[in-house]
PDB file of C-alpha atoms in Angstrom:
ATOM      1  CA  UNK A   1     130.238 121.797 108.949  1.00 85.00           C
ATOM      2  CA  UNK A   2     128.475 122.580 105.630  1.00 86.00           C
ATOM      3  CA  UNK A   3     127.732 126.122 106.881  1.00 90.00           C
ATOM      4  CA  UNK A   4     129.463 129.474 106.676  1.00 90.00           C
ATOM      5  CA  UNK A   5     130.002 131.311 109.959  1.00 93.00           C
ATOM      6  CA  UNK A   6     126.954 133.674 109.702  1.00 93.00           C
ATOM      7  CA  UNK A   7     124.583 130.788 108.973  1.00 94.00           C
ATOM      8  CA  UNK A   8     126.123 128.681 111.739  1.00 95.00           C
ATOM      9  CA  UNK A   9     125.603 131.480 114.263  1.00 94.00           C
ATOM     10  CA  UNK A  10     122.042 131.994 113.015  1.00 94.00           C
ATOM     11  CA  UNK A  11     121.278 128.294 113.495  1.00 95.00           C
ATOM     12  CA  UNK A  12     122.560 128.405 117.069  1.00 94.00           C
ATOM     13  CA  UNK A  13     120.564 131.574 117.774  1.00 93.00           C
ATOM     14  CA  UNK A  14     117.377 129.962 116.471  1.00 92.00           C
ATOM     15  CA  UNK A  15     117.819 126.986 118.776  1.00 93.00           C
ATOM     16  CA  UNK A  16     118.306 129.239 121.808  1.00 91.00           C
ATOM     17  CA  UNK A  17     115.721 131.927 121.065  1.00 91.00           C
ATOM     18  CA  UNK A  18     112.965 129.415 120.246  1.00 91.00           C
ATOM     19  CA  UNK A  19     113.604 127.539 123.452  1.00 91.00           C
ATOM     20  CA  UNK A  20     114.970 124.332 121.952  1.00 91.00           C
ATOM     21  CA  UNK A  21     118.329 124.680 123.699  1.00 90.00           C
ATOM     22  CA  UNK A  22     118.580 125.646 127.354  1.00 83.00           C
ATOM     23  CA  UNK A  23     121.905 126.617 128.861  1.00 75.00           C
ATOM     24  CA  UNK A  24     122.782 125.108 132.225  1.00 68.00           C
ATOM     25  CA  UNK A  25     124.875 127.114 134.729  1.00 57.00           C
ATOM     26  CA  UNK A  26     127.093 124.088 135.382  1.00 53.00           C
ATOM     27  CA  UNK A  27     128.050 123.779 131.711  1.00 58.00           C
ATOM     28  CA  UNK A  28     131.247 125.538 130.735  1.00 56.00           C
ATOM     29  CA  UNK A  29     130.628 124.991 127.012  1.00 60.00           C
ATOM     30  CA  UNK A  30     127.744 126.657 125.212  1.00 81.00           C
ATOM     31  CA  UNK A  31     125.512 125.785 122.321  1.00 89.00           C
ATOM     32  CA  UNK A  32     128.052 126.688 119.609  1.00 92.00           C
ATOM     33  CA  UNK A  33     130.561 123.984 120.438  1.00 90.00           C
ATOM     34  CA  UNK A  34     128.001 121.215 120.710  1.00 91.00           C
ATOM     35  CA  UNK A  35     126.177 122.222 117.535  1.00 95.00           C
ATOM     36  CA  UNK A  36     129.553 122.327 115.779  1.00 93.00           C
ATOM     37  CA  UNK A  37     130.546 118.814 116.828  1.00 92.00           C
ATOM     38  CA  UNK A  38     127.094 117.482 115.869  1.00 94.00           C
ATOM     39  CA  UNK A  39     127.384 119.035 112.412  1.00 94.00           C
ATOM     40  CA  UNK A  40     130.831 117.470 112.043  1.00 92.00           C
ATOM     41  CA  UNK A  41     129.351 114.119 112.984  1.00 92.00           C
ATOM     42  CA  UNK A  42     126.539 114.371 110.406  1.00 93.00           C
ATOM     43  CA  UNK A  43     128.507 116.000 107.600  1.00 91.00           C
ATOM     44  CA  UNK A  44     131.528 113.698 107.696  1.00 90.00           C
ATOM     45  CA  UNK A  45     130.140 110.609 109.448  1.00 88.00           C
ATOM     46  CA  UNK A  46     132.731 111.105 112.174  1.00 86.00           C
ATOM     47  CA  UNK A  47     132.871 108.562 114.983  1.00 85.00           C
ATOM     48  CA  UNK A  48     132.556 109.859 118.522  1.00 87.00           C
ATOM     49  CA  UNK A  49     136.089 108.800 119.387  1.00 86.00           C
ATOM     50  CA  UNK A  50     137.338 111.135 116.619  1.00 89.00           C
ATOM     51  CA  UNK A  51     135.210 113.975 117.968  1.00 89.00           C
ATOM     52  CA  UNK A  52     136.641 113.270 121.413  1.00 89.00           C
ATOM     53  CA  UNK A  53     140.111 114.093 120.126  1.00 87.00           C
ATOM     54  CA  UNK A  54     138.996 117.121 118.117  1.00 86.00           C
ATOM     55  CA  UNK A  55     136.885 118.762 120.827  1.00 87.00           C
ATOM     56  CA  UNK A  56     138.678 117.460 123.954  1.00 86.00           C
ATOM     57  CA  UNK A  57     135.646 115.993 125.695  1.00 88.00           C
ATOM     58  CA  UNK A  58     134.949 112.497 126.927  1.00 89.00           C
ATOM     59  CA  UNK A  59     133.032 110.114 124.688  1.00 88.00           C
ATOM     60  CA  UNK A  60     130.190 110.167 127.239  1.00 89.00           C
ATOM     61  CA  UNK A  61     129.968 113.971 126.989  1.00 88.00           C
ATOM     62  CA  UNK A  62     130.111 113.858 123.190  1.00 89.00           C
ATOM     63  CA  UNK A  63     127.390 111.211 123.012  1.00 89.00           C
ATOM     64  CA  UNK A  64     125.099 112.990 125.464  1.00 89.00           C
ATOM     65  CA  UNK A  65     125.290 116.351 123.729  1.00 89.00           C
ATOM     66  CA  UNK A  66     125.015 114.973 120.198  1.00 92.00           C
ATOM     67  CA  UNK A  67     121.734 113.396 121.283  1.00 93.00           C
ATOM     68  CA  UNK A  68     120.698 116.692 122.867  1.00 93.00           C
ATOM     69  CA  UNK A  69     121.462 118.726 119.732  1.00 95.00           C
ATOM     70  CA  UNK A  70     119.639 116.179 117.575  1.00 95.00           C
ATOM     71  CA  UNK A  71     116.507 116.543 119.702  1.00 93.00           C
ATOM     72  CA  UNK A  72     116.727 120.348 119.486  1.00 94.00           C
ATOM     73  CA  UNK A  73     117.123 120.292 115.697  1.00 94.00           C
ATOM     74  CA  UNK A  74     114.196 117.889 115.295  1.00 92.00           C
ATOM     75  CA  UNK A  75     112.056 120.404 117.201  1.00 90.00           C
ATOM     76  CA  UNK A  76     113.351 123.234 115.032  1.00 90.00           C
ATOM     77  CA  UNK A  77     112.416 121.224 111.949  1.00 86.00           C
ATOM     78  CA  UNK A  78     108.742 121.527 112.804  1.00 79.00           C
ATOM     79  CA  UNK A  79     109.080 125.309 112.490  1.00 74.00           C
ATOM     80  CA  UNK A  80     110.924 125.184 109.168  1.00 61.00           C
ATOM     81  CA  UNK A  81     108.418 122.998 107.266  1.00 54.00           C
ATOM     82  CA  UNK A  82     107.383 124.919 104.294  1.00 47.00           C
ATOM     83  CA  UNK A  83     102.570 119.957  99.140  1.00 47.00           C
ATOM     84  CA  UNK A  84     104.542 118.571  96.366  1.00 54.00           C
ATOM     85  CA  UNK A  85     106.047 115.207  95.500  1.00 70.00           C
ATOM     86  CA  UNK A  86     106.168 111.960  97.453  1.00 74.00           C
ATOM     87  CA  UNK A  87     108.566 109.021  97.456  1.00 79.00           C
ATOM     88  CA  UNK A  88     110.522 106.660  99.664  1.00 83.00           C
ATOM     89  CA  UNK A  89     114.229 106.645 100.432  1.00 87.00           C
ATOM     90  CA  UNK A  90     116.359 104.036 102.173  1.00 90.00           C
ATOM     91  CA  UNK A  91     118.940 105.240 104.676  1.00 91.00           C
ATOM     92  CA  UNK A  92     121.437 103.163 106.587  1.00 87.00           C
ATOM     93  CA  UNK A  93     120.277 101.448 109.758  1.00 90.00           C
ATOM     94  CA  UNK A  94     121.842  99.375 112.503  1.00 85.00           C
ATOM     95  CA  UNK A  95     120.051  97.078 114.918  1.00 85.00           C
ATOM     96  CA  UNK A  96     120.295  94.045 117.155  1.00 83.00           C
ATOM     97  CA  UNK A  97     120.940  90.713 115.462  1.00 83.00           C
ATOM     98  CA  UNK A  98     117.502  89.301 116.353  1.00 81.00           C
ATOM     99  CA  UNK A  99     115.623  91.867 114.245  1.00 82.00           C
ATOM    100  CA  UNK A 100     118.039  92.243 111.338  1.00 86.00           C
ATOM    101  CA  UNK A 101     115.932  90.211 108.902  1.00 87.00           C
ATOM    102  CA  UNK A 102     113.147  92.782 109.204  1.00 85.00           C
ATOM    103  CA  UNK A 103     115.565  95.642 108.668  1.00 88.00           C
ATOM    104  CA  UNK A 104     117.161  94.186 105.544  1.00 88.00           C
ATOM    105  CA  UNK A 105     115.981  95.743 102.283  1.00 89.00           C
ATOM    106  CA  UNK A 106     115.662  94.016  98.915  1.00 85.00           C
ATOM    107  CA  UNK A 107     119.408  94.377  98.335  1.00 86.00           C
ATOM    108  CA  UNK A 108     120.260  92.677 101.615  1.00 87.00           C
ATOM    109  CA  UNK A 109     121.479  95.866 103.303  1.00 89.00           C
ATOM    110  CA  UNK A 110     120.318  97.109 106.691  1.00 89.00           C
ATOM    111  CA  UNK A 111     118.202 100.221 106.199  1.00 91.00           C
ATOM    112  CA  UNK A 112     115.118 102.074 107.253  1.00 91.00           C
ATOM    113  CA  UNK A 113     112.543 103.047 104.653  1.00 92.00           C
ATOM    114  CA  UNK A 114     111.721 106.735 105.011  1.00 92.00           C
ATOM    115  CA  UNK A 115     108.592 108.235 103.473  1.00 90.00           C
ATOM    116  CA  UNK A 116     109.195 111.856 102.484  1.00 89.00           C
ATOM    117  CA  UNK A 117     107.374 114.613 100.622  1.00 85.00           C
ATOM    118  CA  UNK A 118     108.917 117.789  99.280  1.00 85.00           C
ATOM    119  CA  UNK A 119     107.647 120.870  97.505  1.00 83.00           C
ATOM    120  CA  UNK A 120     108.831 122.300  94.198  1.00 81.00           C
ATOM    121  CA  UNK A 121     111.566 124.308  95.922  1.00 85.00           C
ATOM    122  CA  UNK A 122     113.178 121.124  97.290  1.00 88.00           C
ATOM    123  CA  UNK A 123     112.032 121.693 100.872  1.00 89.00           C
ATOM    124  CA  UNK A 124     111.043 118.656 102.882  1.00 90.00           C
ATOM    125  CA  UNK A 125     107.400 119.089 103.812  1.00 87.00           C
ATOM    126  CA  UNK A 126     106.815 115.759 105.536  1.00 87.00           C
ATOM    127  CA  UNK A 127     109.092 112.965 106.749  1.00 90.00           C
ATOM    128  CA  UNK A 128     107.948 109.641 108.219  1.00 89.00           C
ATOM    129  CA  UNK A 129     110.700 107.600 109.875  1.00 90.00           C
ATOM    130  CA  UNK A 130     111.007 104.341 111.795  1.00 85.00           C
ATOM    131  CA  UNK A 131     110.035 101.742 109.182  1.00 90.00           C
ATOM    132  CA  UNK A 132     112.201  98.695 108.556  1.00 89.00           C
ATOM    133  CA  UNK A 133     113.984  98.283 105.239  1.00 88.00           C
ATOM    134  CA  UNK A 134     111.707  95.446 104.090  1.00 87.00           C
ATOM    135  CA  UNK A 135     108.557  97.572 104.452  1.00 88.00           C
ATOM    136  CA  UNK A 136     106.884  98.433 101.141  1.00 85.00           C
ATOM    137  CA  UNK A 137     106.251 102.064 100.206  1.00 82.00           C
ATOM    138  CA  UNK A 138     102.508 101.405  99.845  1.00 81.00           C
ATOM    139  CA  UNK A 139     102.334  99.894 103.336  1.00 85.00           C
ATOM    140  CA  UNK A 140     104.042 102.920 104.865  1.00 86.00           C
ATOM    141  CA  UNK A 141     101.701 105.293 103.051  1.00 82.00           C
ATOM    142  CA  UNK A 142      98.581 103.362 104.097  1.00 82.00           C
ATOM    143  CA  UNK A 143      99.660 103.278 107.743  1.00 85.00           C
ATOM    144  CA  UNK A 144     100.496 106.984 107.614  1.00 83.00           C
ATOM    145  CA  UNK A 145      97.081 107.870 106.233  1.00 80.00           C
ATOM    146  CA  UNK A 146      95.367 105.763 108.892  1.00 81.00           C
ATOM    147  CA  UNK A 147      97.363 107.323 111.731  1.00 82.00           C
ATOM    148  CA  UNK A 148      95.341 110.245 113.163  1.00 78.00           C
ATOM    149  CA  UNK A 149      98.521 111.715 114.661  1.00 76.00           C
ATOM    150  CA  UNK A 150     100.617 111.648 111.495  1.00 75.00           C
ATOM    151  CA  UNK A 151      99.800 115.241 110.401  1.00 73.00           C
ATOM    152  CA  UNK A 152     100.140 114.065 106.817  1.00 71.00           C
ATOM    153  CA  UNK A 153      98.968 116.272 103.939  1.00 61.00           C
ATOM    154  CA  UNK A 154      97.777 114.657 100.724  1.00 52.00           C
ATOM    155  CA  UNK A 155     100.421 115.288  97.997  1.00 45.00           C
ATOM    156  CA  UNK A 156     100.185 114.064  94.393  1.00 43.00           C
ATOM    157  CA  UNK A 157     101.846 110.676  94.000  1.00 44.00           C
ATOM    158  CA  UNK A 158     102.535 107.773  91.677  1.00 45.00           C
ATOM    159  CA  UNK A 159     101.932 104.177  90.755  1.00 42.00           C
ATOM    160  CA  UNK A 160     104.246 102.802  93.444  1.00 47.00           C
ATOM    161  CA  UNK A 161     101.348 103.480  95.795  1.00 47.00           C
ATOM    162  CA  UNK A 162      97.720 102.412  95.516  1.00 49.00           C
ATOM    163  CA  UNK A 163      95.632 104.756  93.391  1.00 47.00           C
ATOM    164  CA  UNK A 164      93.129 106.470  95.677  1.00 52.00           C
ATOM    165  CA  UNK A 165      91.227 109.698  96.148  1.00 52.00           C
ATOM    166  CA  UNK A 166      93.593 112.649  96.328  1.00 54.00           C
ATOM    167  CA  UNK A 167      96.455 110.883  94.536  1.00 59.00           C
ATOM    168  CA  UNK A 168      97.417 111.023  90.872  1.00 63.00           C
ATOM    169  CA  UNK A 169      99.189 108.350  88.843  1.00 66.00           C
ATOM    170  CA  UNK A 170     100.520 108.423  85.255  1.00 70.00           C
ATOM    171  CA  UNK A 171      98.468 106.947  82.415  1.00 75.00           C
ATOM    172  CA  UNK A 172      99.417 103.358  81.582  1.00 74.00           C
ATOM    173  CA  UNK A 173      98.925 103.229  77.854  1.00 71.00           C
ATOM    174  CA  UNK A 174      98.142 105.157  74.688  1.00 64.00           C
ATOM    175  CA  UNK A 175      94.464 104.371  74.309  1.00 74.00           C
ATOM    176  CA  UNK A 176      91.801 106.683  72.962  1.00 79.00           C
ATOM    177  CA  UNK A 177      91.727 109.143  70.102  1.00 82.00           C
ATOM    178  CA  UNK A 178      94.815 110.875  68.777  1.00 77.00           C
ATOM    179  CA  UNK A 179      94.084 113.997  70.829  1.00 76.00           C
ATOM    180  CA  UNK A 180      93.480 111.926  73.975  1.00 75.00           C
ATOM    181  CA  UNK A 181      96.779 110.074  73.496  1.00 75.00           C
ATOM    182  CA  UNK A 182      98.647 113.337  73.036  1.00 77.00           C
ATOM    183  CA  UNK A 183      97.019 114.770  76.176  1.00 78.00           C
ATOM    184  CA  UNK A 184      97.891 111.676  78.209  1.00 76.00           C
ATOM    185  CA  UNK A 185     101.474 111.741  77.014  1.00 78.00           C
ATOM    186  CA  UNK A 186     101.786 115.418  77.929  1.00 77.00           C
ATOM    187  CA  UNK A 187     100.386 114.661  81.391  1.00 74.00           C
ATOM    188  CA  UNK A 188     102.869 111.811  81.867  1.00 74.00           C
ATOM    189  CA  UNK A 189     105.760 114.079  80.894  1.00 73.00           C
ATOM    190  CA  UNK A 190     104.740 116.680  83.444  1.00 66.00           C
ATOM    191  CA  UNK A 191     104.169 113.959  86.037  1.00 64.00           C
ATOM    192  CA  UNK A 192     107.697 112.604  85.496  1.00 68.00           C
ATOM    193  CA  UNK A 193     109.184 116.104  85.546  1.00 65.00           C
ATOM    194  CA  UNK A 194     107.650 116.768  88.950  1.00 65.00           C
ATOM    195  CA  UNK A 195     108.969 113.386  90.093  1.00 68.00           C
ATOM    196  CA  UNK A 196     112.503 114.502  89.391  1.00 78.00           C
ATOM    197  CA  UNK A 197     112.198 117.030  92.214  1.00 83.00           C
ATOM    198  CA  UNK A 198     112.032 114.431  94.969  1.00 84.00           C
ATOM    199  CA  UNK A 199     114.979 112.497  93.554  1.00 85.00           C
ATOM    200  CA  UNK A 200     117.090 115.657  93.322  1.00 88.00           C
ATOM    201  CA  UNK A 201     116.144 116.497  96.892  1.00 90.00           C
ATOM    202  CA  UNK A 202     117.173 113.052  98.105  1.00 91.00           C
ATOM    203  CA  UNK A 203     120.397 113.418  96.131  1.00 90.00           C
ATOM    204  CA  UNK A 204     121.299 116.674  97.879  1.00 92.00           C
ATOM    205  CA  UNK A 205     120.461 115.199 101.286  1.00 94.00           C
ATOM    206  CA  UNK A 206     122.742 112.175 100.921  1.00 92.00           C
ATOM    207  CA  UNK A 207     125.603 114.108  99.342  1.00 91.00           C
ATOM    208  CA  UNK A 208     125.608 116.604 102.175  1.00 93.00           C
ATOM    209  CA  UNK A 209     125.223 114.095 105.004  1.00 94.00           C
ATOM    210  CA  UNK A 210     127.248 110.915 104.349  1.00 92.00           C
ATOM    211  CA  UNK A 211     126.146 109.558 107.714  1.00 92.00           C
ATOM    212  CA  UNK A 212     122.880 108.575 105.997  1.00 92.00           C
ATOM    213  CA  UNK A 213     124.810 106.184 103.747  1.00 88.00           C
ATOM    214  CA  UNK A 214     126.075 104.360 106.821  1.00 79.00           C
ATOM    215  CA  UNK A 215     126.638 102.002 108.325  1.00 79.00           C
ATOM    216  CA  UNK A 216     125.048 103.971 111.183  1.00 83.00           C
ATOM    217  CA  UNK A 217     126.642 101.899 113.949  1.00 75.00           C
ATOM    218  CA  UNK A 218     126.587 102.461 117.694  1.00 77.00           C
ATOM    219  CA  UNK A 219     123.344 104.453 117.651  1.00 87.00           C
ATOM    220  CA  UNK A 220     120.069 103.266 119.100  1.00 88.00           C
ATOM    221  CA  UNK A 221     117.144 103.127 116.663  1.00 89.00           C
ATOM    222  CA  UNK A 222     115.576 106.214 118.260  1.00 90.00           C
ATOM    223  CA  UNK A 223     118.810 108.167 117.731  1.00 92.00           C
ATOM    224  CA  UNK A 224     119.041 106.953 114.124  1.00 93.00           C
ATOM    225  CA  UNK A 225     115.514 108.275 113.564  1.00 93.00           C
ATOM    226  CA  UNK A 226     116.489 111.653 114.997  1.00 94.00           C
ATOM    227  CA  UNK A 227     119.566 111.737 112.768  1.00 95.00           C
ATOM    228  CA  UNK A 228     117.352 111.394 109.673  1.00 94.00           C
ATOM    229  CA  UNK A 229     114.966 114.112 110.866  1.00 94.00           C
ATOM    230  CA  UNK A 230     117.865 116.386 111.814  1.00 95.00           C
ATOM    231  CA  UNK A 231     119.455 116.049 108.376  1.00 95.00           C
ATOM    232  CA  UNK A 232     116.130 117.004 106.777  1.00 93.00           C
ATOM    233  CA  UNK A 233     115.834 119.980 109.139  1.00 94.00           C
ATOM    234  CA  UNK A 234     119.328 121.197 108.236  1.00 95.00           C
ATOM    235  CA  UNK A 235     118.507 120.662 104.551  1.00 94.00           C
ATOM    236  CA  UNK A 236     115.516 123.013 104.871  1.00 93.00           C
ATOM    237  CA  UNK A 237     117.541 125.497 106.916  1.00 94.00           C
ATOM    238  CA  UNK A 238     120.211 125.680 104.236  1.00 93.00           C
ATOM    239  CA  UNK A 239     117.603 126.044 101.520  1.00 91.00           C
ATOM    240  CA  UNK A 240     116.345 129.112 103.383  1.00 90.00           C
ATOM    241  CA  UNK A 241     119.592 130.727 104.454  1.00 92.00           C
ATOM    242  CA  UNK A 242     122.331 129.538 102.067  1.00 89.00           C
ATOM    243  CA  UNK A 243     121.222 130.760  98.613  1.00 80.00           C
ATOM    244  CA  UNK A 244     124.467 129.810  96.839  1.00 85.00           C
ATOM    245  CA  UNK A 245     124.814 126.354  98.326  1.00 90.00           C
ATOM    246  CA  UNK A 246     126.943 124.173  96.033  1.00 90.00           C
ATOM    247  CA  UNK A 247     124.754 121.091  96.345  1.00 90.00           C
ATOM    248  CA  UNK A 248     121.546 122.922  95.455  1.00 90.00           C
ATOM    249  CA  UNK A 249     123.273 124.745  92.608  1.00 87.00           C
ATOM    250  CA  UNK A 250     124.528 121.475  91.164  1.00 87.00           C
ATOM    251  CA  UNK A 251     121.056 119.932  91.200  1.00 82.00           C
ATOM    252  CA  UNK A 252     119.525 123.067  89.703  1.00 79.00           C
ATOM    253  CA  UNK A 253     121.976 122.837  86.810  1.00 80.00           C
ATOM    254  CA  UNK A 254     120.949 119.222  86.224  1.00 76.00           C
ATOM    255  CA  UNK A 255     117.239 120.046  86.356  1.00 71.00           C
ATOM    256  CA  UNK A 256     117.059 121.554  82.868  1.00 66.00           C
ATOM    257  CA  UNK A 257     118.898 118.571  81.423  1.00 69.00           C
ATOM    258  CA  UNK A 258     116.528 116.091  83.080  1.00 61.00           C
ATOM    259  CA  UNK A 259     113.455 118.004  81.917  1.00 60.00           C
ATOM    260  CA  UNK A 260     114.829 118.145  78.377  1.00 65.00           C
ATOM    261  CA  UNK A 261     115.220 114.380  78.396  1.00 63.00           C
ATOM    262  CA  UNK A 262     111.613 113.934  79.452  1.00 53.00           C
ATOM    263  CA  UNK A 263     110.371 116.365  76.806  1.00 58.00           C
ATOM    264  CA  UNK A 264     112.329 114.435  74.170  1.00 62.00           C
ATOM    265  CA  UNK A 265     110.418 111.194  74.703  1.00 54.00           C
ATOM    266  CA  UNK A 266     108.345 109.937  71.806  1.00 42.00           C
ATOM    267  CA  UNK A 267     104.770 111.202  71.803  1.00 41.00           C
ATOM    268  CA  UNK A 268     103.228 107.730  71.756  1.00 42.00           C
ATOM    269  CA  UNK A 269     105.559 106.125  74.319  1.00 45.00           C
ATOM    270  CA  UNK A 270     105.973 106.518  78.055  1.00 43.00           C
ATOM    271  CA  UNK A 271     109.391 105.535  79.367  1.00 46.00           C
ATOM    272  CA  UNK A 272     108.806 103.206  82.359  1.00 42.00           C
ATOM    273  CA  UNK A 273     112.191 104.006  83.869  1.00 42.00           C
ATOM    274  CA  UNK A 274     111.025 107.600  84.256  1.00 38.00           C
ATOM    275  CA  UNK A 275     107.535 106.892  85.602  1.00 38.00           C
ATOM    276  CA  UNK A 276     108.596 104.297  88.162  1.00 39.00           C
ATOM    277  CA  UNK A 277     109.038 105.652  91.670  1.00 42.00           C
ATOM    278  CA  UNK A 278     107.836 109.082  90.731  1.00 40.00           C
ATOM    279  CA  UNK A 279     105.256 111.152  92.479  1.00 39.00           C
TER     280      UNK A 279
END
């Protein structure tokens, strides 16, 4: 389930004590069993028929309570939000045949384009879900900024998005005096180094929750959205309460190597493969 027993019990207690999970007298099974089967579903991309055998409940019961736990964890996620770096990530999607062309991304796969921001400690600060795979990152950002209910903070960001007030992009050339070129190159290095944070965060998220790689079949779009938000909530929870998590430790070990690569770039050259899709 990606959690040790103490952290699992803490997660269940948080859901109950904060009022996101209400026990019903008619239910013989409590929060622990249903949270456990939901974590199995997310962590191993288990189908409900497999969970039916493991937990000895009907598929209807499994489906109903997975949806219930997802809603509870999405609510908990609003409490765990900890701005930082911004980027987009594609996660698997599944939809009706009549809208599949909109959901296909540039590689021809069905996906939803998720806008996410994280801070320097790899916590997700903001997640915007529900956009089709063919939506451009800049379009999602513009719509988010125009939405008065989006609760979006203004993080630093990159050239994938339109340059605007409150957003910073890397310099696109080595113009100016020698000192100005050196300063611009230093800025670009730091910009790219910060950008590595969001990619490492996405990497941890997808390694931990293979369900995001899909195909996410047999879930309605609304449930798929909640799955994404739930995975981000659990990511933040583990960042808080699992200090020796193997996925975070692995990415931390790679951080120094990535930063060393950036620092080793030539002073008068900016590597476009580093600056693209960075925030």
